[in-house]
Structure formats: C-alpha cells, structure tokens
PDB file of N, CA and C in Angstrom:
ATOM      1  N   MET A   1      87.539 -12.864  95.223  1.00 57.00           N
ATOM      2  CA  MET A   1      87.446 -11.516  94.661  1.00 57.00           C
ATOM      3  C   MET A   1      88.851 -10.920  94.639  1.00 57.00           C
ATOM      4  N   SER A   2      89.231 -10.315  93.545  1.00 67.00           N
ATOM      5  CA  SER A   2      90.569  -9.744  93.410  1.00 67.00           C
ATOM      6  C   SER A   2      90.675  -8.465  94.232  1.00 67.00           C
ATOM      7  N   ARG A   3      91.922  -8.030  94.434  1.00 65.00           N
ATOM      8  CA  ARG A   3      92.162  -6.806  95.203  1.00 65.00           C
ATOM      9  C   ARG A   3      91.514  -5.603  94.533  1.00 65.00           C
ATOM     10  N   ILE A   4      91.565  -5.569  93.197  1.00 66.00           N
ATOM     11  CA  ILE A   4      90.974  -4.447  92.467  1.00 66.00           C
ATOM     12  C   ILE A   4      89.459  -4.469  92.643  1.00 66.00           C
ATOM     13  N   SER A   5      88.841  -5.650  92.544  1.00 74.00           N
ATOM     14  CA  SER A   5      87.396  -5.757  92.710  1.00 74.00           C
ATOM     15  C   SER A   5      86.981  -5.368  94.127  1.00 74.00           C
ATOM     16  N   LYS A   6      87.748  -5.789  95.118  1.00 70.00           N
ATOM     17  CA  LYS A   6      87.445  -5.423  96.502  1.00 70.00           C
ATOM     18  C   LYS A   6      87.582  -3.923  96.695  1.00 70.00           C
ATOM     19  N   ARG A   7      88.608  -3.335  96.112  1.00 74.00           N
ATOM     20  CA  ARG A   7      88.834  -1.897  96.230  1.00 74.00           C
ATOM     21  C   ARG A   7      87.701  -1.130  95.561  1.00 74.00           C
ATOM     22  N   GLN A   8      87.304  -1.579  94.359  1.00 73.00           N
ATOM     23  CA  GLN A   8      86.210  -0.918  93.634  1.00 73.00           C
ATOM     24  C   GLN A   8      84.904  -1.071  94.402  1.00 73.00           C
ATOM     25  N   SER A   9      84.661  -2.257  94.943  1.00 77.00           N
ATOM     26  CA  SER A   9      83.449  -2.499  95.718  1.00 77.00           C
ATOM     27  C   SER A   9      83.409  -1.614  96.958  1.00 77.00           C
ATOM     28  N   SER A  10      84.540  -1.490  97.628  1.00 78.00           N
ATOM     29  CA  SER A  10      84.626  -0.635  98.806  1.00 78.00           C
ATOM     30  C   SER A  10      84.384   0.827  98.450  1.00 78.00           C
ATOM     31  N   LYS A  11      84.911   1.252  97.311  1.00 80.00           N
ATOM     32  CA  LYS A  11      84.728   2.624  96.842  1.00 80.00           C
ATOM     33  C   LYS A  11      83.249   2.893  96.524  1.00 80.00           C
ATOM     34  N   THR A  12      82.590   1.922  95.907  1.00 80.00           N
ATOM     35  CA  THR A  12      81.180   2.052  95.569  1.00 80.00           C
ATOM     36  C   THR A  12      80.327   2.146  96.831  1.00 80.00           C
ATOM     37  N   VAL A  13      80.621   1.287  97.805  1.00 82.00           N
ATOM     38  CA  VAL A  13      79.884   1.316  99.073  1.00 82.00           C
ATOM     39  C   VAL A  13      80.114   2.642  99.782  1.00 82.00           C
ATOM     40  N   SER A  14      81.330   3.131  99.789  1.00 82.00           N
ATOM     41  CA  SER A  14      81.635   4.417 100.429  1.00 82.00           C
ATOM     42  C   SER A  14      80.873   5.553  99.752  1.00 82.00           C
ATOM     43  N   HIS A  15      80.813   5.528  98.432  1.00 79.00           N
ATOM     44  CA  HIS A  15      80.085   6.561  97.687  1.00 79.00           C
ATOM     45  C   HIS A  15      78.591   6.501  98.018  1.00 79.00           C
ATOM     46  N   ALA A  16      78.031   5.292  98.075  1.00 83.00           N
ATOM     47  CA  ALA A  16      76.609   5.124  98.395  1.00 83.00           C
ATOM     48  C   ALA A  16      76.308   5.609  99.809  1.00 83.00           C
ATOM     49  N   LEU A  17      77.181   5.304 100.747  1.00 83.00           N
ATOM     50  CA  LEU A  17      76.989   5.761 102.129  1.00 83.00           C
ATOM     51  C   LEU A  17      77.074   7.281 102.231  1.00 83.00           C
ATOM     52  N   ALA A  18      78.005   7.876 101.505  1.00 83.00           N
ATOM     53  CA  ALA A  18      78.138   9.335 101.512  1.00 83.00           C
ATOM     54  C   ALA A  18      76.888   9.986 100.919  1.00 83.00           C
ATOM     55  N   LEU A  19      76.358   9.414  99.848  1.00 83.00           N
ATOM     56  CA  LEU A  19      75.143   9.930  99.229  1.00 83.00           C
ATOM     57  C   LEU A  19      73.968   9.819 100.199  1.00 83.00           C
ATOM     58  N   ARG A  20      73.874   8.715 100.890  1.00 84.00           N
ATOM     59  CA  ARG A  20      72.801   8.511 101.886  1.00 84.00           C
ATOM     60  C   ARG A  20      72.916   9.518 103.023  1.00 84.00           C
ATOM     61  N   GLN A  21      74.130   9.745 103.519  1.00 88.00           N
ATOM     62  CA  GLN A  21      74.338  10.718 104.590  1.00 88.00           C
ATOM     63  C   GLN A  21      73.984  12.127 104.144  1.00 88.00           C
ATOM     64  N   GLU A  22      74.331  12.457 102.906  1.00 85.00           N
ATOM     65  CA  GLU A  22      74.015  13.778 102.358  1.00 85.00           C
ATOM     66  C   GLU A  22      72.496  13.970 102.288  1.00 85.00           C
ATOM     67  N   ALA A  23      71.792  12.955 101.812  1.00 83.00           N
ATOM     68  CA  ALA A  23      70.333  13.034 101.712  1.00 83.00           C
ATOM     69  C   ALA A  23      69.695  13.092 103.097  1.00 83.00           C
ATOM     70  N   ASP A  24      70.201  12.306 104.049  1.00 85.00           N
ATOM     71  CA  ASP A  24      69.667  12.329 105.415  1.00 85.00           C
ATOM     72  C   ASP A  24      69.871  13.692 106.069  1.00 85.00           C
ATOM     73  N   ALA A  25      71.045  14.270 105.872  1.00 86.00           N
ATOM     74  CA  ALA A  25      71.323  15.601 106.435  1.00 86.00           C
ATOM     75  C   ALA A  25      70.393  16.645 105.820  1.00 86.00           C
ATOM     76  N   PHE A  26      70.128  16.531 104.528  1.00 79.00           N
ATOM     77  CA  PHE A  26      69.215  17.461 103.871  1.00 79.00           C
ATOM     78  C   PHE A  26      67.815  17.325 104.458  1.00 79.00           C
ATOM     79  N   ARG A  27      67.361  16.089 104.652  1.00 83.00           N
ATOM     80  CA  ARG A  27      66.024  15.853 105.213  1.00 83.00           C
ATOM     81  C   ARG A  27      65.904  16.427 106.624  1.00 83.00           C
ATOM     82  N   GLN A  28      66.974  16.390 107.394  1.00 87.00           N
ATOM     83  CA  GLN A  28      66.937  16.963 108.734  1.00 87.00           C
ATOM     84  C   GLN A  28      66.785  18.474 108.677  1.00 87.00           C
ATOM     85  N   THR A  29      67.480  19.099 107.744  1.00 86.00           N
ATOM     86  CA  THR A  29      67.399  20.550 107.593  1.00 86.00           C
ATOM     87  C   THR A  29      66.084  20.968 106.951  1.00 86.00           C
ATOM     88  N   TRP A  30      65.638  20.213 105.964  1.00 76.00           N
ATOM     89  CA  TRP A  30      64.446  20.543 105.187  1.00 76.00           C
ATOM     90  C   TRP A  30      63.480  19.358 105.200  1.00 76.00           C
ATOM     91  N   PRO A  31      62.783  19.154 106.303  1.00 82.00           N
ATOM     92  CA  PRO A  31      61.847  18.022 106.348  1.00 82.00           C
ATOM     93  C   PRO A  31      60.739  18.194 105.305  1.00 82.00           C
ATOM     94  N   GLY A  32      60.140  17.080 104.939  1.00 78.00           N
ATOM     95  CA  GLY A  32      59.067  17.110 103.946  1.00 78.00           C
ATOM     96  C   GLY A  32      57.910  17.977 104.405  1.00 78.00           C
ATOM     97  N   PRO A  33      57.083  18.405 103.484  1.00 73.00           N
ATOM     98  CA  PRO A  33      55.960  19.284 103.823  1.00 73.00           C
ATOM     99  C   PRO A  33      54.941  18.558 104.699  1.00 73.00           C
ATOM    100  N   PRO A  34      54.420  19.221 105.745  1.00 69.00           N
ATOM    101  CA  PRO A  34      53.452  18.590 106.626  1.00 69.00           C
ATOM    102  C   PRO A  34      52.064  18.468 105.984  1.00 69.00           C
ATOM    103  N   VAL A  35      51.776  19.328 105.034  1.00 75.00           N
ATOM    104  CA  VAL A  35      50.480  19.291 104.354  1.00 75.00           C
ATOM    105  C   VAL A  35      50.714  19.266 102.848  1.00 75.00           C
ATOM    106  N   ALA A  36      49.675  18.914 102.124  1.00 79.00           N
ATOM    107  CA  ALA A  36      49.790  18.894 100.665  1.00 79.00           C
ATOM    108  C   ALA A  36      50.105  20.289 100.147  1.00 79.00           C
ATOM    109  N   GLU A  37      51.051  20.355  99.246  1.00 79.00           N
ATOM    110  CA  GLU A  37      51.433  21.615  98.624  1.00 79.00           C
ATOM    111  C   GLU A  37      51.165  21.533  97.136  1.00 79.00           C
ATOM    112  N   THR A  38      51.144  22.668  96.470  1.00 85.00           N
ATOM    113  CA  THR A  38      50.901  22.721  95.040  1.00 85.00           C
ATOM    114  C   THR A  38      52.134  22.215  94.292  1.00 85.00           C
ATOM    115  N   PRO A  39      51.987  21.176  93.480  1.00 84.00           N
ATOM    116  CA  PRO A  39      53.157  20.647  92.752  1.00 84.00           C
ATOM    117  C   PRO A  39      53.560  21.562  91.600  1.00 84.00           C
ATOM    118  N   THR A  40      54.802  21.425  91.189  1.00 86.00           N
ATOM    119  CA  THR A  40      55.300  22.175  90.036  1.00 86.00           C
ATOM    120  C   THR A  40      54.879  21.450  88.763  1.00 86.00           C
ATOM    121  N   PRO A  41      54.903  22.150  87.642  1.00 91.00           N
ATOM    122  CA  PRO A  41      54.621  21.461  86.374  1.00 91.00           C
ATOM    123  C   PRO A  41      55.687  20.402  86.106  1.00 91.00           C
ATOM    124  N   ALA A  42      55.286  19.344  85.455  1.00 93.00           N
ATOM    125  CA  ALA A  42      56.233  18.275  85.119  1.00 93.00           C
ATOM    126  C   ALA A  42      57.066  18.681  83.910  1.00 93.00           C
ATOM    127  N   PHE A  43      58.312  18.246  83.886  1.00 94.00           N
ATOM    128  CA  PHE A  43      59.196  18.447  82.740  1.00 94.00           C
ATOM    129  C   PHE A  43      60.158  17.280  82.696  1.00 94.00           C
ATOM    130  N   THR A  44      60.796  17.091  81.560  1.00 97.00           N
ATOM    131  CA  THR A  44      61.709  15.962  81.387  1.00 97.00           C
ATOM    132  C   THR A  44      63.154  16.403  81.641  1.00 97.00           C
ATOM    133  N   TRP A  45      64.012  15.417  81.835  1.00 97.00           N
ATOM    134  CA  TRP A  45      65.435  15.705  81.991  1.00 97.00           C
ATOM    135  C   TRP A  45      65.988  16.332  80.717  1.00 97.00           C
ATOM    136  N   GLU A  46      65.480  15.889  79.576  1.00 97.00           N
ATOM    137  CA  GLU A  46      65.935  16.435  78.305  1.00 97.00           C
ATOM    138  C   GLU A  46      65.532  17.913  78.165  1.00 97.00           C
ATOM    139  N   GLN A  47      64.331  18.242  78.615  1.00 97.00           N
ATOM    140  CA  GLN A  47      63.894  19.639  78.588  1.00 97.00           C
ATOM    141  C   GLN A  47      64.761  20.484  79.517  1.00 97.00           C
ATOM    142  N   LEU A  48      65.059  19.955  80.696  1.00 97.00           N
ATOM    143  CA  LEU A  48      65.929  20.662  81.632  1.00 97.00           C
ATOM    144  C   LEU A  48      67.292  20.908  81.002  1.00 97.00           C
ATOM    145  N   GLU A  49      67.861  19.884  80.405  1.00 97.00           N
ATOM    146  CA  GLU A  49      69.174  20.016  79.767  1.00 97.00           C
ATOM    147  C   GLU A  49      69.142  21.073  78.661  1.00 97.00           C
ATOM    148  N   ARG A  50      68.119  21.041  77.827  1.00 97.00           N
ATOM    149  CA  ARG A  50      67.979  21.998  76.734  1.00 97.00           C
ATOM    150  C   ARG A  50      67.906  23.430  77.255  1.00 97.00           C
ATOM    151  N   GLN A  51      67.116  23.648  78.290  1.00 97.00           N
ATOM    152  CA  GLN A  51      66.945  24.995  78.822  1.00 97.00           C
ATOM    153  C   GLN A  51      68.212  25.491  79.524  1.00 97.00           C
ATOM    154  N   LEU A  52      68.881  24.607  80.258  1.00 97.00           N
ATOM    155  CA  LEU A  52      70.128  25.015  80.917  1.00 97.00           C
ATOM    156  C   LEU A  52      71.201  25.356  79.884  1.00 97.00           C
ATOM    157  N   ALA A  53      71.293  24.562  78.832  1.00 97.00           N
ATOM    158  CA  ALA A  53      72.276  24.841  77.776  1.00 97.00           C
ATOM    159  C   ALA A  53      71.974  26.189  77.130  1.00 97.00           C
ATOM    160  N   ASP A  54      70.701  26.475  76.897  1.00 97.00           N
ATOM    161  CA  ASP A  54      70.324  27.743  76.291  1.00 97.00           C
ATOM    162  C   ASP A  54      70.630  28.915  77.229  1.00 97.00           C
ATOM    163  N   LEU A  55      70.371  28.731  78.516  1.00 96.00           N
ATOM    164  CA  LEU A  55      70.611  29.799  79.490  1.00 96.00           C
ATOM    165  C   LEU A  55      72.097  30.041  79.749  1.00 96.00           C
ATOM    166  N   SER A  56      72.926  29.055  79.443  1.00 95.00           N
ATOM    167  CA  SER A  56      74.353  29.167  79.757  1.00 95.00           C
ATOM    168  C   SER A  56      75.022  30.334  79.040  1.00 95.00           C
ATOM    169  N   GLY A  57      74.564  30.658  77.852  1.00 92.00           N
ATOM    170  CA  GLY A  57      75.062  31.827  77.142  1.00 92.00           C
ATOM    171  C   GLY A  57      76.433  31.707  76.504  1.00 92.00           C
ATOM    172  N   ALA A  58      77.039  30.546  76.556  1.00 93.00           N
ATOM    173  CA  ALA A  58      78.361  30.370  75.951  1.00 93.00           C
ATOM    174  C   ALA A  58      78.516  28.916  75.513  1.00 93.00           C
ATOM    175  N   PRO A  59      79.123  28.696  74.351  1.00 94.00           N
ATOM    176  CA  PRO A  59      79.271  27.323  73.855  1.00 94.00           C
ATOM    177  C   PRO A  59      80.024  26.387  74.804  1.00 94.00           C
ATOM    178  N   ASN A  60      81.067  26.902  75.468  1.00 93.00           N
ATOM    179  CA  ASN A  60      81.836  26.020  76.360  1.00 93.00           C
ATOM    180  C   ASN A  60      81.032  25.617  77.595  1.00 93.00           C
ATOM    181  N   ARG A  61      80.160  26.503  78.082  1.00 94.00           N
ATOM    182  CA  ARG A  61      79.311  26.151  79.214  1.00 94.00           C
ATOM    183  C   ARG A  61      78.153  25.272  78.751  1.00 94.00           C
ATOM    184  N   ALA A  62      77.602  25.538  77.575  1.00 95.00           N
ATOM    185  CA  ALA A  62      76.525  24.704  77.026  1.00 95.00           C
ATOM    186  C   ALA A  62      77.016  23.273  76.802  1.00 95.00           C
ATOM    187  N   ALA A  63      78.273  23.135  76.393  1.00 94.00           N
ATOM    188  CA  ALA A  63      78.840  21.817  76.094  1.00 94.00           C
ATOM    189  C   ALA A  63      78.938  20.916  77.316  1.00 94.00           C
ATOM    190  N   ILE A  64      79.070  21.492  78.501  1.00 94.00           N
ATOM    191  CA  ILE A  64      79.189  20.659  79.702  1.00 94.00           C
ATOM    192  C   ILE A  64      77.843  20.421  80.376  1.00 94.00           C
ATOM    193  N   THR A  65      76.792  20.989  79.825  1.00 95.00           N
ATOM    194  CA  THR A  65      75.471  20.834  80.426  1.00 95.00           C
ATOM    195  C   THR A  65      75.022  19.374  80.450  1.00 95.00           C
ATOM    196  N   ALA A  66      75.153  18.668  79.342  1.00 96.00           N
ATOM    197  CA  ALA A  66      74.692  17.276  79.265  1.00 96.00           C
ATOM    198  C   ALA A  66      75.326  16.386  80.327  1.00 96.00           C
ATOM    199  N   PRO A  67      76.656  16.396  80.496  1.00 95.00           N
ATOM    200  CA  PRO A  67      77.221  15.522  81.529  1.00 95.00           C
ATOM    201  C   PRO A  67      76.830  15.943  82.952  1.00 95.00           C
ATOM    202  N   LEU A  68      76.648  17.234  83.177  1.00 96.00           N
ATOM    203  CA  LEU A  68      76.242  17.685  84.509  1.00 96.00           C
ATOM    204  C   LEU A  68      74.816  17.249  84.827  1.00 96.00           C
ATOM    205  N   VAL A  69      73.913  17.388  83.858  1.00 97.00           N
ATOM    206  CA  VAL A  69      72.533  16.946  84.058  1.00 97.00           C
ATOM    207  C   VAL A  69      72.494  15.423  84.204  1.00 97.00           C
ATOM    208  N   SER A  70      73.293  14.722  83.436  1.00 97.00           N
ATOM    209  CA  SER A  70      73.354  13.267  83.536  1.00 97.00           C
ATOM    210  C   SER A  70      73.783  12.825  84.935  1.00 97.00           C
ATOM    211  N   ALA A  71      74.786  13.479  85.481  1.00 95.00           N
ATOM    212  CA  ALA A  71      75.246  13.141  86.836  1.00 95.00           C
ATOM    213  C   ALA A  71      74.145  13.395  87.856  1.00 95.00           C
ATOM    214  N   LEU A  72      73.451  14.507  87.722  1.00 96.00           N
ATOM    215  CA  LEU A  72      72.349  14.827  88.631  1.00 96.00           C
ATOM    216  C   LEU A  72      71.232  13.799  88.489  1.00 96.00           C
ATOM    217  N   ARG A  73      70.913  13.459  87.261  1.00 97.00           N
ATOM    218  CA  ARG A  73      69.846  12.498  87.005  1.00 97.00           C
ATOM    219  C   ARG A  73      70.141  11.134  87.627  1.00 97.00           C
ATOM    220  N   LYS A  74      71.393  10.689  87.533  1.00 95.00           N
ATOM    221  CA  LYS A  74      71.774   9.376  88.065  1.00 95.00           C
ATOM    222  C   LYS A  74      71.602   9.298  89.579  1.00 95.00           C
ATOM    223  N   GLN A  75      71.803  10.406  90.267  1.00 93.00           N
ATOM    224  CA  GLN A  75      71.708  10.395  91.728  1.00 93.00           C
ATOM    225  C   GLN A  75      70.339  10.833  92.243  1.00 93.00           C
ATOM    226  N   ALA A  76      69.490  11.379  91.374  1.00 95.00           N
ATOM    227  CA  ALA A  76      68.228  11.976  91.805  1.00 95.00           C
ATOM    228  C   ALA A  76      67.290  10.990  92.503  1.00 95.00           C
ATOM    229  N   ARG A  77      67.312   9.745  92.091  1.00 93.00           N
ATOM    230  CA  ARG A  77      66.367   8.785  92.684  1.00 93.00           C
ATOM    231  C   ARG A  77      66.627   8.525  94.163  1.00 93.00           C
ATOM    232  N   TRP A  78      67.827   8.825  94.630  1.00 91.00           N
ATOM    233  CA  TRP A  78      68.156   8.586  96.030  1.00 91.00           C
ATOM    234  C   TRP A  78      68.090   9.844  96.880  1.00 91.00           C
ATOM    235  N   LYS A  79      67.678  10.939  96.279  1.00 92.00           N
ATOM    236  CA  LYS A  79      67.646  12.219  96.988  1.00 92.00           C
ATOM    237  C   LYS A  79      66.216  12.722  97.105  1.00 92.00           C
ATOM    238  N   PRO A  80      65.927  13.470  98.161  1.00 91.00           N
ATOM    239  CA  PRO A  80      64.602  14.094  98.248  1.00 91.00           C
ATOM    240  C   PRO A  80      64.400  15.047  97.070  1.00 91.00           C
ATOM    241  N   SER A  81      63.164  15.174  96.605  1.00 91.00           N
ATOM    242  CA  SER A  81      62.896  16.008  95.430  1.00 91.00           C
ATOM    243  C   SER A  81      63.323  17.453  95.649  1.00 91.00           C
ATOM    244  N   GLU A  82      63.178  17.963  96.857  1.00 91.00           N
ATOM    245  CA  GLU A  82      63.594  19.345  97.115  1.00 91.00           C
ATOM    246  C   GLU A  82      65.112  19.486  97.024  1.00 91.00           C
ATOM    247  N   MET A  83      65.835  18.451  97.356  1.00 93.00           N
ATOM    248  CA  MET A  83      67.291  18.467  97.241  1.00 93.00           C
ATOM    249  C   MET A  83      67.697  18.498  95.763  1.00 93.00           C
ATOM    250  N   VAL A  84      66.981  17.745  94.935  1.00 96.00           N
ATOM    251  CA  VAL A  84      67.242  17.757  93.491  1.00 96.00           C
ATOM    252  C   VAL A  84      66.941  19.146  92.932  1.00 96.00           C
ATOM    253  N   LEU A  85      65.834  19.741  93.376  1.00 95.00           N
ATOM    254  CA  LEU A  85      65.499  21.100  92.949  1.00 95.00           C
ATOM    255  C   LEU A  85      66.628  22.064  93.301  1.00 95.00           C
ATOM    256  N   ARG A  86      67.141  21.958  94.512  1.00 95.00           N
ATOM    257  CA  ARG A  86      68.242  22.836  94.942  1.00 95.00           C
ATOM    258  C   ARG A  86      69.462  22.656  94.044  1.00 95.00           C
ATOM    259  N   GLU A  87      69.768  21.413  93.704  1.00 96.00           N
ATOM    260  CA  GLU A  87      70.920  21.151  92.850  1.00 96.00           C
ATOM    261  C   GLU A  87      70.697  21.674  91.430  1.00 96.00           C
ATOM    262  N   ILE A  88      69.455  21.612  90.939  1.00 97.00           N
ATOM    263  CA  ILE A  88      69.140  22.178  89.623  1.00 97.00           C
ATOM    264  C   ILE A  88      69.372  23.686  89.652  1.00 97.00           C
ATOM    265  N   LEU A  89      68.922  24.346  90.711  1.00 97.00           N
ATOM    266  CA  LEU A  89      69.104  25.794  90.822  1.00 97.00           C
ATOM    267  C   LEU A  89      70.590  26.159  90.892  1.00 97.00           C
ATOM    268  N   CYS A  90      71.371  25.381  91.636  1.00 96.00           N
ATOM    269  CA  CYS A  90      72.818  25.637  91.721  1.00 96.00           C
ATOM    270  C   CYS A  90      73.484  25.411  90.371  1.00 96.00           C
ATOM    271  N   LEU A  91      73.044  24.387  89.668  1.00 96.00           N
ATOM    272  CA  LEU A  91      73.594  24.108  88.340  1.00 96.00           C
ATOM    273  C   LEU A  91      73.281  25.257  87.387  1.00 96.00           C
ATOM    274  N   ALA A  92      72.047  25.753  87.424  1.00 97.00           N
ATOM    275  CA  ALA A  92      71.673  26.883  86.563  1.00 97.00           C
ATOM    276  C   ALA A  92      72.510  28.105  86.901  1.00 97.00           C
ATOM    277  N   TRP A  93      72.681  28.381  88.163  1.00 96.00           N
ATOM    278  CA  TRP A  93      73.462  29.544  88.595  1.00 96.00           C
ATOM    279  C   TRP A  93      74.902  29.425  88.106  1.00 96.00           C
ATOM    280  N   THR A  94      75.477  28.251  88.227  1.00 94.00           N
ATOM    281  CA  THR A  94      76.850  28.030  87.785  1.00 94.00           C
ATOM    282  C   THR A  94      76.981  28.207  86.273  1.00 94.00           C
ATOM    283  N   LEU A  95      76.068  27.591  85.529  1.00 95.00           N
ATOM    284  CA  LEU A  95      76.147  27.668  84.071  1.00 95.00           C
ATOM    285  C   LEU A  95      75.908  29.077  83.548  1.00 95.00           C
ATOM    286  N   MET A  96      75.153  29.883  84.272  1.00 95.00           N
ATOM    287  CA  MET A  96      74.873  31.248  83.833  1.00 95.00           C
ATOM    288  C   MET A  96      75.939  32.245  84.303  1.00 95.00           C
ATOM    289  N   ASP A  97      76.854  31.799  85.154  1.00 94.00           N
ATOM    290  CA  ASP A  97      77.913  32.662  85.674  1.00 94.00           C
ATOM    291  C   ASP A  97      78.945  32.915  84.579  1.00 94.00           C
ATOM    292  N   GLU A  98      78.988  34.133  84.092  1.00 90.00           N
ATOM    293  CA  GLU A  98      79.899  34.469  82.995  1.00 90.00           C
ATOM    294  C   GLU A  98      81.372  34.302  83.373  1.00 90.00           C
ATOM    295  N   SER A  99      81.687  34.337  84.661  1.00 89.00           N
ATOM    296  CA  SER A  99      83.080  34.167  85.069  1.00 89.00           C
ATOM    297  C   SER A  99      83.485  32.695  85.119  1.00 89.00           C
ATOM    298  N   PHE A 100      82.512  31.778  85.047  1.00 84.00           N
ATOM    299  CA  PHE A 100      82.805  30.348  85.042  1.00 84.00           C
ATOM    300  C   PHE A 100      83.229  29.940  83.643  1.00 84.00           C
ATOM    301  N   GLN A 101      84.470  29.520  83.509  1.00 83.00           N
ATOM    302  CA  GLN A 101      85.016  29.103  82.220  1.00 83.00           C
ATOM    303  C   GLN A 101      85.496  27.663  82.328  1.00 83.00           C
ATOM    304  N   PRO A 102      84.662  26.701  81.939  1.00 84.00           N
ATOM    305  CA  PRO A 102      85.070  25.300  82.027  1.00 84.00           C
ATOM    306  C   PRO A 102      86.320  25.032  81.204  1.00 84.00           C
ATOM    307  N   GLY A 103      87.156  24.192  81.728  1.00 75.00           N
ATOM    308  CA  GLY A 103      88.364  23.820  81.013  1.00 75.00           C
ATOM    309  C   GLY A 103      89.586  24.614  81.415  1.00 75.00           C
ATOM    310  N   LEU A 104      89.392  25.744  82.095  1.00 58.00           N
ATOM    311  CA  LEU A 104      90.552  26.508  82.545  1.00 58.00           C
ATOM    312  C   LEU A 104      91.148  25.852  83.779  1.00 58.00           C
ATOM    313  N   LEU A 105      92.443  25.858  83.857  1.00 57.00           N
ATOM    314  CA  LEU A 105      93.120  25.339  85.035  1.00 57.00           C
ATOM    315  C   LEU A 105      93.096  26.398  86.124  1.00 57.00           C
ATOM    316  N   PRO A 106      93.167  25.981  87.398  1.00 60.00           N
ATOM    317  CA  PRO A 106      93.200  26.967  88.477  1.00 60.00           C
ATOM    318  C   PRO A 106      94.317  27.983  88.250  1.00 60.00           C
ATOM    319  N   GLY A 107      93.983  29.255  88.370  1.00 61.00           N
ATOM    320  CA  GLY A 107      94.963  30.315  88.188  1.00 61.00           C
ATOM    321  C   GLY A 107      95.047  30.864  86.787  1.00 61.00           C
ATOM    322  N   GLU A 108      94.468  30.160  85.791  1.00 57.00           N
ATOM    323  CA  GLU A 108      94.464  30.646  84.419  1.00 57.00           C
ATOM    324  C   GLU A 108      93.409  31.722  84.281  1.00 57.00           C
ATOM    325  N   ASP A 109      93.708  32.726  83.497  1.00 58.00           N
ATOM    326  CA  ASP A 109      92.757  33.796  83.241  1.00 58.00           C
ATOM    327  C   ASP A 109      92.070  33.562  81.902  1.00 58.00           C
ATOM    328  N   ALA A 110      90.786  33.841  81.872  1.00 53.00           N
ATOM    329  CA  ALA A 110      90.053  33.774  80.608  1.00 53.00           C
ATOM    330  C   ALA A 110      90.363  35.018  79.787  1.00 53.00           C
ATOM    331  N   GLU A 111      90.351  34.854  78.465  1.00 55.00           N
ATOM    332  CA  GLU A 111      90.548  36.005  77.599  1.00 55.00           C
ATOM    333  C   GLU A 111      89.320  36.878  77.682  1.00 55.00           C
ATOM    334  N   MET A 112      89.533  38.152  77.775  1.00 45.00           N
ATOM    335  CA  MET A 112      88.417  39.089  77.843  1.00 45.00           C
ATOM    336  C   MET A 112      87.914  39.307  76.428  1.00 45.00           C
ATOM    337  N   PRO A 113      86.586  39.347  76.249  1.00 44.00           N
ATOM    338  CA  PRO A 113      86.037  39.556  74.901  1.00 44.00           C
ATOM    339  C   PRO A 113      86.284  40.955  74.417  1.00 44.00           C
TER     340      PRO A 113
END
C-alpha cells in the first residue's frame, strides 16, 4: 500500500471513529425512548431539501441546501434518528438565519439591502 493510500485509509478510519464517538455521546445524553412513542410522518430527503431551500429565503442560502442535506444524508445511517432530527433542525435554523451569508470570508460584511 502506498503512503498516500495508507494516509487516506488512516484518515477514513479516524473520521469513522469520530462519527461513532459522536453518536455514542449523543446516545448517552439522549437515550432511546423506554416505551413506544408516536412516530412522525414519513418524508423523503428530496422533500426535506425542497422545503429547506424554500425556507432559506435567499438564493445563495438555497443554493447550498443540496450539498448540506447530502452530507447529512450520507452520515444519517450511522446516527440515532433523534440525532439526525437535531441536525435537521440546526440546518433549518442556519439556512433561515438572514445574517448567514454563504461565501463570505471571515470579517467580510454583507451588503445591506
């Protein structure tokens, strides 16, 4: 195995371990429900993306919705469902924040409308 392959493999393993630790820590804080609870209605990732883009209220925030939902979707299978819900809520809050201007460098000011 080449040095680059070993480095990439090590990076992948480190990322997987960090994701596992994050999920384990979440489960400790928020253990699963002891009794059956009422489930939420089912929806698709595409529906979630569409609604978040619509709620974002600005083209530049709507434009980054797809990659953000994609990243969440890729990791969702390894996370508790309540953790995914929390991340969806944080994503919605971020996208709806009018002061959040994607693409600006730290310290840059957005133009006021």
